[in-house]
Coordinates of C-alpha atoms in Angstrom, one line a residue:
X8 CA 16.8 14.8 -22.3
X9 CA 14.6 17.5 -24.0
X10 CA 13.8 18.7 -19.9
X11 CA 17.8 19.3 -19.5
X12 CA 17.9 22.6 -18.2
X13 CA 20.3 24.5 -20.8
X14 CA 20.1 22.5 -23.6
X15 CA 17.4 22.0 -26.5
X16 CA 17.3 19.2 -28.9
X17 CA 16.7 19.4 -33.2
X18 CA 16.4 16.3 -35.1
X19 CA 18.3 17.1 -38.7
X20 CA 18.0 13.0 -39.2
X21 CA 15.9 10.0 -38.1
X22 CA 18.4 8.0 -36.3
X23 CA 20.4 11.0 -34.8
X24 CA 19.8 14.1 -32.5
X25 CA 21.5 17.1 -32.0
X26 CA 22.5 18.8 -28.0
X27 CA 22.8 22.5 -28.4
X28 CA 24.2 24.6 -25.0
X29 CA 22.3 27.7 -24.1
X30 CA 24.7 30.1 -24.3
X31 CA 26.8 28.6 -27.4
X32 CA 30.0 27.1 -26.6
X33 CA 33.0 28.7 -28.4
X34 CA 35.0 25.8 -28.7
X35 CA 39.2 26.5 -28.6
X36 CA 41.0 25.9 -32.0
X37 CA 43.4 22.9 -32.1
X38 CA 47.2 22.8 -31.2
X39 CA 46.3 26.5 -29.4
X40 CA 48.5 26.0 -26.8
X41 CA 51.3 24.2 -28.9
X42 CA 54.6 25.4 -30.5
X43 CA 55.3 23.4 -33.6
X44 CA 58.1 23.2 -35.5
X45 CA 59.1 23.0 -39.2
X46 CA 59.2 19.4 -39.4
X47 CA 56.3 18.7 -37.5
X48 CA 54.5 21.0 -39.4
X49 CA 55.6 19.1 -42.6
X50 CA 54.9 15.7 -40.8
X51 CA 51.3 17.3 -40.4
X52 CA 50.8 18.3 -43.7
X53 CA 51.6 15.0 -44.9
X54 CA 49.2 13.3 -42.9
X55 CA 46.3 15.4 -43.8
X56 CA 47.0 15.3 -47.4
X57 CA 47.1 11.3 -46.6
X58 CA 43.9 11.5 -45.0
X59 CA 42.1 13.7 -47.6
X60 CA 43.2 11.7 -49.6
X61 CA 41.8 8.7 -48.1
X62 CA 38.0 10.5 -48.0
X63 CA 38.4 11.0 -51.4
X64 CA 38.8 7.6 -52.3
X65 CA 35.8 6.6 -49.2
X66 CA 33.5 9.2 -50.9
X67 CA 33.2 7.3 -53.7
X68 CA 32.6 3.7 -51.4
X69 CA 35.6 2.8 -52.5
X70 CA 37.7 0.4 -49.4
X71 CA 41.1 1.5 -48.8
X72 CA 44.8 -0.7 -49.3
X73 CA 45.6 -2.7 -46.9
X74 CA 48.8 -1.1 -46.3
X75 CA 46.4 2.2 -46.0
X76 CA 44.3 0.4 -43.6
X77 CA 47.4 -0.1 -41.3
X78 CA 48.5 3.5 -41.5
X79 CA 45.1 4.9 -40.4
X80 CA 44.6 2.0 -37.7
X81 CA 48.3 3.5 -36.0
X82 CA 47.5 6.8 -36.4
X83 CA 44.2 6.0 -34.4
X84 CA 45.1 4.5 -31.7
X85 CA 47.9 6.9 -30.5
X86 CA 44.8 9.9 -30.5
X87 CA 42.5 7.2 -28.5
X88 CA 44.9 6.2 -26.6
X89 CA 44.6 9.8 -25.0
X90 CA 40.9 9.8 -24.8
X91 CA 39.2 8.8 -21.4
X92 CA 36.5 6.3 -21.1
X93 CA 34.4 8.2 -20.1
X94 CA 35.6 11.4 -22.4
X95 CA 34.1 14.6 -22.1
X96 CA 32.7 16.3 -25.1
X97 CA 31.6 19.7 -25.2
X98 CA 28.4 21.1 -27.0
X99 CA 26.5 21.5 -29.7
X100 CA 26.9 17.8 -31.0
X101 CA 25.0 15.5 -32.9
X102 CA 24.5 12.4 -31.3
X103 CA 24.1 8.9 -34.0
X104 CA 22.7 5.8 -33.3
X105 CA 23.4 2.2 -34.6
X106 CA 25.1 2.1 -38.2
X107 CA 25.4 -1.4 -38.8
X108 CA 27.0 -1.4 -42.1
X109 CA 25.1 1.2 -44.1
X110 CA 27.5 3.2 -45.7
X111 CA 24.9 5.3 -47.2
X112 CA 22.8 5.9 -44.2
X113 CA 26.0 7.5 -43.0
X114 CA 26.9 9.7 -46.4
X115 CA 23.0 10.5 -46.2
X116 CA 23.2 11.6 -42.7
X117 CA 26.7 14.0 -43.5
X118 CA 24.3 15.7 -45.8
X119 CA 21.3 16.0 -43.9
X120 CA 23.4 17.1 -40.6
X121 CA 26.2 18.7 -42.0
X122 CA 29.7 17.4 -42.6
X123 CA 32.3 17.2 -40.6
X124 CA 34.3 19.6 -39.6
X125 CA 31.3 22.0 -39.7
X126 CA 28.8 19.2 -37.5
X127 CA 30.3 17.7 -34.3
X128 CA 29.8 14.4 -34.4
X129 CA 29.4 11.2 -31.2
X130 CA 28.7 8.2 -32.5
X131 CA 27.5 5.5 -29.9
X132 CA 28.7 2.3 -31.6
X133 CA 27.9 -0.7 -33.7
X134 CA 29.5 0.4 -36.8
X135 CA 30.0 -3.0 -38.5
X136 CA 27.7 -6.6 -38.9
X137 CA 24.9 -6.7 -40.7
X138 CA 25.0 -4.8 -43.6
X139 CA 26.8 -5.0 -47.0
X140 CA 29.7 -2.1 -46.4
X141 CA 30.9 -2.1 -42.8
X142 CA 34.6 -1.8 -44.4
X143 CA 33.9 1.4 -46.1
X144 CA 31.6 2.5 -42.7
X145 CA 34.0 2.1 -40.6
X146 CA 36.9 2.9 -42.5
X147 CA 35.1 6.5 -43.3
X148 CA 34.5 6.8 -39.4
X149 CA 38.3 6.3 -38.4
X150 CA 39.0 8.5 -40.9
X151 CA 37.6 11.1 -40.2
X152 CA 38.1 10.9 -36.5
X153 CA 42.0 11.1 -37.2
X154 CA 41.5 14.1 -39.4
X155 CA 39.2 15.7 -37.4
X156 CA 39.8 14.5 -34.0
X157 CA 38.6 17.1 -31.9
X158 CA 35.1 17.3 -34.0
X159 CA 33.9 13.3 -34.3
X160 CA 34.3 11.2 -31.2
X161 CA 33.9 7.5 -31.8
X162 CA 32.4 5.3 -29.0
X163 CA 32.6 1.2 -28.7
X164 CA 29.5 -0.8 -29.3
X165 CA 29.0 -5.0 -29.0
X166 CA 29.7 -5.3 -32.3
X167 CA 32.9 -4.0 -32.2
X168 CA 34.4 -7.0 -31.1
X169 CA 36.5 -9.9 -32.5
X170 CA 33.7 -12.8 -31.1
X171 CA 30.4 -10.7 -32.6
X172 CA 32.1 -10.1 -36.0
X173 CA 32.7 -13.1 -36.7
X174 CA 29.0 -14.3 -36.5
X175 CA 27.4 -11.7 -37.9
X176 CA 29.2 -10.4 -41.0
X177 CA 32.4 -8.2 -40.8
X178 CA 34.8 -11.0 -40.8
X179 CA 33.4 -12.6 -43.6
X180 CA 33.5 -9.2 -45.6
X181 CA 37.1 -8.4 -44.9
X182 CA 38.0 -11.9 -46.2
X183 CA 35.5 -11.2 -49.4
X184 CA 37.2 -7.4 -50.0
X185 CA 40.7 -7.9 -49.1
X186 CA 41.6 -12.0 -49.5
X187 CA 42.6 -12.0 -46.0
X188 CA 41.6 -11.7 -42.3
X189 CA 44.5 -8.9 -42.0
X190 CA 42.0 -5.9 -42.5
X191 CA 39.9 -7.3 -39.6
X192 CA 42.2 -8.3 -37.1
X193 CA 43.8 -4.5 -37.5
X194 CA 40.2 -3.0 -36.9
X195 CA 39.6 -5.4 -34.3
X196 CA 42.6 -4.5 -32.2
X197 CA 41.5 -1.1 -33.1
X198 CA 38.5 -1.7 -31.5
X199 CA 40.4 -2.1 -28.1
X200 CA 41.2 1.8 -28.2
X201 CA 37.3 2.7 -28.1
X202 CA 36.4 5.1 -25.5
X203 CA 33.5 3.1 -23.5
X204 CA 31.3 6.3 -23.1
X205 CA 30.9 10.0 -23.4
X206 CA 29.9 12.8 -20.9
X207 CA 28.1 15.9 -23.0
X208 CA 28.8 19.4 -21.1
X209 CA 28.9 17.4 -17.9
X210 CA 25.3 16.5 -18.4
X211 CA 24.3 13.8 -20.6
X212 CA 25.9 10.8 -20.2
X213 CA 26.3 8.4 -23.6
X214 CA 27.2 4.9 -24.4
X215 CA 25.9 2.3 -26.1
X216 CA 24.1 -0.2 -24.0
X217 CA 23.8 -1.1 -20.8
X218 CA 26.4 -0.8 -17.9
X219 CA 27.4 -3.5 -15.1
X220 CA 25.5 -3.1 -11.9
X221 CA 29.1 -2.9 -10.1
X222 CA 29.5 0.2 -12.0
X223 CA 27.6 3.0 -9.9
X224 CA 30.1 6.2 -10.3
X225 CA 31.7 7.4 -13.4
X226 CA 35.2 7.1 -11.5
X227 CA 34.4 3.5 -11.3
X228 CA 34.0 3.5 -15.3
X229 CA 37.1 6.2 -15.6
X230 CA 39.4 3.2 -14.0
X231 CA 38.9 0.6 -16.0
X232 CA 41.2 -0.9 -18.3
X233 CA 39.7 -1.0 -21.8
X234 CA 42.1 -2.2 -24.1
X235 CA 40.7 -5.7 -24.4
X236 CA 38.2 -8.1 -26.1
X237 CA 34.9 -7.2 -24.4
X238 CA 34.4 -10.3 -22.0

């Protein structure tokens, strides 16, 4: 990637690197081309007190409600349900690796990278399994894509799939934290909305792992229908 002609890489973190254009990108403020009224102005203001709200309480590692859960789960899906699977992304962003879990590998990296809104942010996947706090990790990363969905972009992983998280962690931990599988299934049909891969500047394409060998255009990947359990 470092050979790309117009981009150079920086490494703020060990498990993530950062895409920079050459000449920057001046990237369009949101709802530019929108009128808005009154009421959806108030609507908006409610959901981002909601939602700052929500951080506040994930700063501290601290899982959401259930009923919190749900409302940010909606919310998500109606702004992924509008993203492509292969969904283009514009430069400079910081690209992350595997989280698996490790709610402070993630609040270290914020700091070391920058936090959102001032970072851009694609995340390739794998967000739960494995480690001790995939609620709060995940929970943090819907979050923050909801309030800042034009700055974090969220791709699917293996993991994020009602057969894997059964085995190897997150369903067991949403049963421990909550009392109930609720929490999971609404992440898991979540899950369903993930957009399967990323094109950066119409350059570097991302995603998490490997790609069927029926797959050989992006068009081919553009058409599927990716609201389902991976097979």
């Amino acid at each position: 990637l470092s050979s790309l002609s117009g981009f150079h890489l920086s490494h703020p973190h060990p498990s993530s690197f950062v895409l920079r254009p050459s000449p920057p990108l001046h990237t369009p403020a949101l709802f530019q081309h929108h009128t808005m009224t009154m009421t959806s102005l108030r609507n908006l203001s409610s959901l981002y007190a909601d939602l700052d709200g929500y951080l506040g309480k994930l700063s501290g590692a601290k899982p959401l409600s259930e009923r919190e859960v749900e409302n940010l789960c909606t919310k998500a899906k109606e702004i992924l349900s509008c993203e492509s699977n292969v969904q283009p992304i514009p430069a400079p962003v910081t690209l992350v690796g595997d989280l698996h879990g490790q709610f402070y590998d993630l609040v270290e990296l914020f700091s070391v990278g920058g936090k959102v809104p001032d970072t851009n942010y694609l995340f390739l996947g794998d967000y739960v399994d494995r480690g001790y706090y995939s609620v709060e990790t995940v929970t943090l990363l819907v979050c923050l894509k909801v309030r800042y969905p034009a700055r974090i972009h969220i791709l699917r992983g293996n993991h994020e799939s009602r057969q894997i998280t059964q085995v190897y962690g997150f369903y067991d931990e949403c049963l421990r934290k909550y009392g109930s599988a609720r929490v999971w299934k609404l992440f898991t049909d979540l899950f369903d909305y993930l957009p399967l891969s990323a094109l950066v500047e119409d350059h570097v394409f991302c995603l998490h792992a490997g790609l069927s060998p029926s797959l050989d255009t992006l068009d081919h990947i553009r058409e599927l229908d990716r609201v389902a359990e991976i097979p």
